[in-house]
mmCIF file of C-alpha atoms and ligand atoms in Angstrom:
data_model
loop_
_atom_site.group_PDB
_atom_site.id
_atom_site.type_symbol
_atom_site.label_atom_id
_atom_site.label_comp_id
_atom_site.label_asym_id
_atom_site.label_seq_id
_atom_site.Cartn_x
_atom_site.Cartn_y
_atom_site.Cartn_z
ATOM 1 C CA MET P 1 0.931 -5.702 -18.897
ATOM 2 C CA ASP P 2 -1.019 -8.448 -17.159
ATOM 3 C CA ILE P 3 -4.381 -9.888 -18.132
ATOM 4 C CA PHE P 4 -6.808 -11.083 -15.490
ATOM 5 C CA LEU P 5 -9.961 -13.049 -16.203
ATOM 6 C CA ASP P 6 -13.135 -11.399 -14.855
ATOM 7 C CA THR P 7 -15.103 -14.549 -14.088
ATOM 8 C CA ALA P 8 -15.887 -17.253 -11.540
ATOM 9 C CA ASP P 9 -16.248 -19.935 -14.216
ATOM 10 C CA GLN P 10 -13.581 -22.578 -13.547
ATOM 11 C CA GLN P 11 -13.898 -24.128 -17.002
ATOM 12 C CA GLN P 12 -13.181 -20.791 -18.671
ATOM 13 C CA VAL P 13 -10.296 -20.133 -16.264
ATOM 14 C CA ARG P 14 -8.744 -23.509 -17.127
ATOM 15 C CA ARG P 15 -9.188 -22.902 -20.849
ATOM 16 C CA TRP P 16 -7.612 -19.430 -20.922
ATOM 17 C CA MET P 17 -4.826 -20.495 -18.555
ATOM 18 C CA ASP P 18 -3.999 -23.262 -21.040
ATOM 19 C CA TYR P 19 -3.586 -20.541 -23.686
ATOM 20 C CA GLY P 20 -0.987 -18.889 -21.444
ATOM 21 C CA VAL P 21 -2.663 -15.495 -21.195
ATOM 22 C CA VAL P 22 -4.069 -15.436 -17.655
ATOM 23 C CA ASP P 23 -2.120 -13.712 -14.876
ATOM 24 C CA GLY P 24 -4.924 -13.642 -12.313
ATOM 25 C CA VAL P 25 -8.688 -13.734 -11.781
ATOM 26 C CA THR P 26 -11.156 -11.176 -10.441
ATOM 27 C CA THR P 27 -14.674 -11.757 -9.205
ATOM 28 C CA ASN P 28 -17.426 -9.706 -7.606
ATOM 29 C CA PRO P 29 -20.746 -10.699 -6.031
ATOM 30 C CA THR P 30 -22.579 -10.183 -9.360
ATOM 31 C CA ILE P 31 -20.113 -12.432 -11.203
ATOM 32 C CA MET P 32 -20.441 -15.105 -8.484
ATOM 33 C CA ARG P 33 -24.228 -14.968 -8.775
ATOM 34 C CA ARG P 34 -24.114 -15.057 -12.587
ATOM 35 C CA ASN P 35 -21.987 -18.223 -12.355
ATOM 36 C CA GLY P 36 -24.462 -19.848 -9.965
ATOM 37 C CA VAL P 37 -22.088 -19.726 -6.982
ATOM 38 C CA GLY P 38 -23.925 -20.142 -3.677
ATOM 39 C CA ASP P 39 -21.054 -20.903 -1.329
ATOM 40 C CA ILE P 40 -18.601 -18.086 -2.063
ATOM 41 C CA GLU P 41 -15.951 -19.306 0.397
ATOM 42 C CA ARG P 42 -15.845 -22.827 -0.996
ATOM 43 C CA HIS P 43 -15.825 -21.615 -4.599
ATOM 44 C CA SER P 44 -13.099 -19.045 -3.862
ATOM 45 C CA ARG P 45 -10.935 -21.724 -2.246
ATOM 46 C CA GLU P 46 -11.323 -23.926 -5.341
ATOM 47 C CA LEU P 47 -10.618 -21.072 -7.752
ATOM 48 C CA ALA P 48 -7.600 -19.953 -5.727
ATOM 49 C CA ARG P 49 -6.179 -23.486 -5.821
ATOM 50 C CA LEU P 50 -6.806 -23.698 -9.572
ATOM 51 C CA ILE P 51 -4.873 -20.511 -10.406
ATOM 52 C CA ASP P 52 -2.228 -20.637 -7.651
ATOM 53 C CA PRO P 53 0.120 -18.721 -7.389
ATOM 54 C CA ARG P 54 -1.746 -16.144 -9.481
ATOM 55 C CA PRO P 55 -3.922 -13.717 -7.484
ATOM 56 C CA LEU P 56 -7.675 -14.183 -7.074
ATOM 57 C CA SER P 57 -9.755 -11.137 -6.059
ATOM 58 C CA VAL P 58 -12.835 -11.809 -3.924
ATOM 59 C CA GLU P 59 -15.081 -8.996 -2.688
ATOM 60 C CA VAL P 60 -16.566 -8.196 0.713
ATOM 61 C CA THR P 61 -20.339 -7.793 0.755
ATOM 62 C CA THR P 62 -21.184 -5.219 3.404
ATOM 63 C CA ASN P 63 -21.381 -1.458 4.022
ATOM 64 C CA ASP P 64 -20.176 -1.745 7.607
ATOM 65 C CA HIS P 65 -16.458 -1.165 8.147
ATOM 66 C CA ASP P 66 -16.030 -3.550 11.082
ATOM 67 C CA GLU P 67 -17.877 -6.224 9.136
ATOM 68 C CA MET P 68 -15.687 -5.488 6.074
ATOM 69 C CA LEU P 69 -12.604 -6.132 8.196
ATOM 70 C CA ARG P 70 -14.081 -9.341 9.552
ATOM 71 C CA GLU P 71 -15.076 -10.633 6.083
ATOM 72 C CA ALA P 72 -11.721 -9.570 4.621
ATOM 73 C CA ARG P 73 -9.747 -11.511 7.239
ATOM 74 C CA VAL P 74 -11.859 -14.625 6.628
ATOM 75 C CA LEU P 75 -11.392 -14.360 2.832
ATOM 76 C CA ALA P 76 -7.654 -13.712 3.137
ATOM 77 C CA LYS P 77 -7.258 -16.860 5.225
ATOM 78 C CA LEU P 78 -8.911 -19.069 2.582
ATOM 79 C CA ALA P 79 -5.741 -19.152 0.466
ATOM 80 C CA SER P 80 -2.441 -17.295 0.274
ATOM 81 C CA ASN P 81 -3.181 -15.968 -3.236
ATOM 82 C CA ILE P 82 -6.502 -14.342 -2.312
ATOM 83 C CA VAL P 83 -6.695 -10.571 -2.654
ATOM 84 C CA VAL P 84 -9.592 -8.889 -0.880
ATOM 85 C CA LYS P 85 -11.736 -6.452 -2.842
ATOM 86 C CA ILE P 86 -12.875 -3.461 -0.804
ATOM 87 C CA PRO P 87 -15.170 -0.838 -2.390
ATOM 88 C CA VAL P 88 -13.552 2.621 -2.319
ATOM 89 C CA ILE P 89 -16.649 4.036 -0.588
ATOM 90 C CA ASN P 90 -19.758 2.303 0.696
ATOM 91 C CA GLU P 91 -23.356 2.813 -0.469
ATOM 92 C CA GLN P 92 -23.665 5.846 1.793
ATOM 93 C CA GLY P 93 -20.456 7.401 0.457
ATOM 94 C CA LEU P 94 -18.353 6.670 3.568
ATOM 95 C CA PRO P 95 -14.714 6.104 2.553
ATOM 96 C CA SER P 96 -13.251 2.662 3.202
ATOM 97 C CA LEU P 97 -9.769 4.153 3.585
ATOM 98 C CA ALA P 98 -9.310 3.111 7.244
ATOM 99 C CA VAL P 99 -10.254 -0.465 6.316
ATOM 100 C CA ILE P 100 -7.754 -0.450 3.456
ATOM 101 C CA ARG P 101 -5.016 0.963 5.694
ATOM 102 C CA GLN P 102 -5.710 -1.536 8.481
ATOM 103 C CA LEU P 103 -5.690 -4.533 6.109
ATOM 104 C CA SER P 104 -2.505 -3.406 4.386
ATOM 105 C CA GLU P 105 -0.857 -3.100 7.810
ATOM 106 C CA GLU P 106 -1.922 -6.707 8.435
ATOM 107 C CA ARG P 107 -0.284 -7.592 5.081
ATOM 108 C CA VAL P 108 -3.623 -8.501 3.505
ATOM 109 C CA ARG P 109 -3.489 -7.531 -0.168
ATOM 110 C CA VAL P 110 -6.350 -5.185 -1.058
ATOM 111 C CA ASN P 111 -7.923 -4.538 -4.454
ATOM 112 C CA VAL P 112 -9.820 -1.260 -4.059
ATOM 113 C CA THR P 113 -12.836 -1.568 -6.294
ATOM 114 C CA ALA P 114 -15.622 0.526 -7.875
ATOM 115 C CA ILE P 115 -13.167 3.335 -8.648
ATOM 116 C CA MET P 116 -14.419 5.936 -11.125
ATOM 117 C CA SER P 117 -11.981 8.849 -10.724
ATOM 118 C CA PHE P 118 -8.311 9.809 -10.517
ATOM 119 C CA GLY P 119 -8.976 11.341 -7.092
ATOM 120 C CA GLN P 120 -10.215 8.001 -5.769
ATOM 121 C CA VAL P 121 -7.113 6.313 -7.203
ATOM 122 C CA MET P 122 -4.790 8.679 -5.331
ATOM 123 C CA LEU P 123 -6.513 8.209 -1.977
ATOM 124 C CA ALA P 124 -6.835 4.431 -2.292
ATOM 125 C CA ALA P 125 -3.161 4.131 -3.274
ATOM 126 C CA LYS P 126 -2.067 6.308 -0.365
ATOM 127 C CA ALA P 127 -4.141 4.209 2.067
ATOM 128 C CA GLY P 128 -2.170 1.100 1.034
ATOM 129 C CA ALA P 129 -4.038 -0.516 -1.874
ATOM 130 C CA THR P 130 -2.159 -3.228 -3.754
ATOM 131 C CA TYR P 131 -4.516 -2.776 -6.707
ATOM 132 C CA VAL P 132 -6.843 0.051 -7.728
ATOM 133 C CA SER P 133 -9.694 -1.090 -9.965
ATOM 134 C CA ILE P 134 -10.897 1.562 -12.404
ATOM 135 C CA PHE P 135 -14.286 0.656 -13.893
ATOM 136 C CA ALA P 136 -13.808 1.933 -17.449
ATOM 137 C CA GLY P 137 -17.253 1.003 -18.811
ATOM 138 C CA ARG P 138 -19.069 2.561 -15.893
ATOM 139 C CA VAL P 139 -16.966 5.749 -16.144
ATOM 140 C CA ALA P 140 -17.973 5.943 -19.807
ATOM 141 C CA ASP P 141 -21.651 5.214 -18.935
ATOM 142 C CA GLU P 142 -21.668 8.534 -17.063
ATOM 143 C CA GLY P 143 -20.060 10.406 -19.949
ATOM 144 C CA GLY P 144 -16.582 10.284 -18.380
ATOM 145 C CA ASP P 145 -13.283 9.740 -20.200
ATOM 146 C CA ALA P 146 -11.980 6.408 -18.887
ATOM 147 C CA ALA P 147 -8.723 6.615 -20.858
ATOM 148 C CA ALA P 148 -7.954 9.985 -19.234
ATOM 149 C CA VAL P 149 -8.573 8.560 -15.741
ATOM 150 C CA ILE P 150 -6.252 5.625 -16.506
ATOM 151 C CA ARG P 151 -3.563 7.810 -18.098
ATOM 152 C CA ARG P 152 -3.488 10.343 -15.236
ATOM 153 C CA SER P 153 -3.503 7.584 -12.611
ATOM 154 C CA ALA P 154 -0.685 5.641 -14.289
ATOM 155 C CA ALA P 155 1.442 8.781 -14.655
ATOM 156 C CA TRP P 156 0.856 9.794 -11.033
ATOM 157 C CA LEU P 157 1.686 6.339 -9.629
ATOM 158 C CA ALA P 158 4.894 6.216 -11.680
ATOM 159 C CA ARG P 159 5.894 9.787 -10.855
ATOM 160 C CA TRP P 160 5.697 9.230 -7.107
ATOM 161 C CA ASN P 161 6.912 5.662 -7.189
ATOM 162 C CA THR P 162 3.675 4.459 -5.584
ATOM 163 C CA PRO P 163 3.420 0.659 -5.668
ATOM 164 C CA ALA P 164 -0.358 0.307 -6.331
ATOM 165 C CA ARG P 165 -1.111 -1.357 -9.671
ATOM 166 C CA ILE P 166 -4.011 -0.257 -11.874
ATOM 167 C CA ILE P 167 -6.552 -2.918 -12.841
ATOM 168 C CA VAL P 168 -8.933 -1.717 -15.517
ATOM 169 C CA GLY P 169 -12.252 -3.546 -15.279
ATOM 170 C CA SER P 170 -15.733 -3.091 -16.694
ATOM 171 C CA VAL P 171 -14.424 -3.446 -20.252
ATOM 172 C CA ARG P 172 -17.159 -4.294 -22.727
ATOM 173 C CA GLU P 173 -15.713 -4.070 -26.228
ATOM 174 C CA PRO P 174 -12.333 -4.974 -27.764
ATOM 175 C CA ALA P 175 -11.716 -1.241 -28.286
ATOM 176 C CA ASN P 176 -12.023 -0.674 -24.506
ATOM 177 C CA VAL P 177 -9.252 -3.212 -23.888
ATOM 178 C CA GLN P 178 -6.989 -1.645 -26.497
ATOM 179 C CA ASP P 179 -7.664 1.885 -25.184
ATOM 180 C CA ALA P 180 -6.929 0.803 -21.589
ATOM 181 C CA ALA P 181 -3.679 -0.879 -22.637
ATOM 182 C CA GLU P 182 -2.585 2.223 -24.530
ATOM 183 C CA ALA P 183 -3.524 4.503 -21.639
ATOM 184 C CA GLY P 184 -1.115 2.645 -19.333
ATOM 185 C CA ALA P 185 -3.203 0.061 -17.452
ATOM 186 C CA HIS P 186 -0.902 -2.325 -15.576
ATOM 187 C CA ILE P 187 -3.590 -5.007 -15.686
ATOM 188 C CA ILE P 188 -6.874 -5.377 -17.575
ATOM 189 C CA THR P 189 -9.477 -7.782 -16.252
ATOM 190 C CA ILE P 190 -11.510 -9.209 -19.104
ATOM 191 C CA PRO P 191 -14.611 -11.449 -19.213
ATOM 192 C CA PRO P 192 -13.988 -14.661 -21.236
ATOM 193 C CA ALA P 193 -16.597 -13.706 -23.860
ATOM 194 C CA LEU P 194 -14.705 -10.500 -24.572
ATOM 195 C CA LEU P 195 -11.345 -12.300 -24.826
ATOM 196 C CA GLU P 196 -13.044 -14.434 -27.461
ATOM 197 C CA LYS P 197 -13.869 -11.297 -29.462
ATOM 198 C CA LEU P 198 -10.389 -9.875 -28.928
ATOM 199 C CA ILE P 199 -8.671 -12.831 -30.585
ATOM 200 C CA ASP P 200 -11.168 -13.225 -33.413
ATOM 201 C CA HIS P 201 -11.218 -11.280 -36.688
ATOM 202 C CA ARG P 202 -13.409 -12.096 -39.662
ATOM 203 C CA TYR P 203 -10.684 -11.067 -42.083
ATOM 204 C CA SER P 204 -8.090 -13.283 -40.334
ATOM 205 C CA ARG P 205 -10.427 -16.228 -40.848
ATOM 206 C CA ASP P 206 -10.968 -15.277 -44.522
ATOM 207 C CA THR P 207 -7.209 -14.943 -44.968
ATOM 208 C CA VAL P 208 -6.480 -18.365 -43.481
ATOM 209 C CA ARG P 209 -9.294 -19.864 -45.570
ATOM 210 C CA GLY P 210 -7.741 -18.383 -48.734
ATOM 211 C CA PHE P 211 -4.282 -19.759 -47.866
ATOM 212 C CA ASN P 212 -5.681 -23.232 -47.106
ATOM 213 C CA GLU P 213 -7.697 -23.272 -50.352
ATOM 214 C CA ASP P 214 -4.605 -22.257 -52.355
ATOM 215 C CA ALA P 215 -2.486 -24.916 -50.654
ATOM 216 C CA ARG P 216 -5.059 -27.604 -51.556
ATOM 217 C CA ALA P 217 -5.352 -26.268 -55.124
ATOM 218 C CA ALA P 218 -1.537 -26.194 -55.543
ATOM 219 C CA LEU P 219 -1.327 -29.806 -54.362
ATOM 220 C CA ALA P 220 -4.052 -30.893 -56.797
ATOM 221 C CA GLU P 221 -2.357 -28.982 -59.647
ATOM 222 C CA SER P 222 1.046 -30.577 -59.006
ATOM 223 C CA ALA P 223 -0.565 -34.048 -58.802
ATOM 224 C CA LEU P 224 -2.225 -33.360 -62.169
ATOM 225 C CA ARG P 225 1.079 -32.196 -63.677
ATOM 226 C CA ALA P 226 2.850 -35.325 -62.390
ATOM 227 C CA SER P 227 0.230 -37.598 -63.957
ATOM 228 C CA THR P 228 0.435 -36.013 -67.455
HETATM 229 C C1 LIG J 301 -13.790 -5.633 -12.036
HETATM 230 O O1 LIG J 301 -13.068 -5.908 -11.098
HETATM 231 C C2 LIG J 301 -15.247 -5.775 -11.965
HETATM 232 O O2 LIG J 301 -15.526 -6.997 -11.335
HETATM 233 C C3 LIG J 301 -15.948 -5.806 -13.291
HETATM 234 O O3 LIG J 301 -15.035 -5.639 -14.346
HETATM 235 C C4 LIG J 301 -17.129 -4.886 -13.367
HETATM 236 O O4 LIG J 301 -17.639 -4.901 -14.664
HETATM 237 P P1 LIG J 301 -19.103 -4.393 -15.042
HETATM 238 O O5 LIG J 301 -19.126 -2.900 -14.952
HETATM 239 O O6 LIG J 301 -19.295 -4.869 -16.448
HETATM 240 O O7 LIG J 301 -20.044 -5.026 -14.066
#
């Protein structure tokens, strides 16, 4: 299973890449804004260079299909490892399937985003998505069962040998990450602050503290024995 970092923060990307756990990066317009990014193209180019050859997902920002295609082609040309994020439907509920199909025919890799259901996964995958992004936290916000959506999608993709890979995003607690992994996510995209929680455990720290204290005490005891 791969882990992507859900951030536009280059410092955090560098740090978690150094730990050897980052297989790619995902962004969206909200993440860009939260990280103070004004010039999305310039920032995406820098991020793409930083993580090359790992994939970087960058999202289009329009409801209009022709404009989506235009933005997608511009983004895809910024760097060879850029994957274009296309929302599965637009604000009005119009499917982006023709856009996804067209881009995949042009060999632009598409991450179909804002997916909340197994049905959306099937259609996006059939249209040519490279990645299908299931928003686990938002599914759960509406009372849905995110693990069931992931499990059914993973089984269906495997059963029919469909190449689309599942990215589970919108994870908010360590338990969400563990549940998504168990349900068969191919990739989970995780904000740095949540990775921090995933590695930490109060009892691990207590355990290490106990071992270190005993090691120091044992050393002091043997020094005392040697001197008497
Ligand atoms: C994933 O690709 C999305 O960018 C992200 O995980 C959405 O998370 P949110 O629901 O916390 O905004």
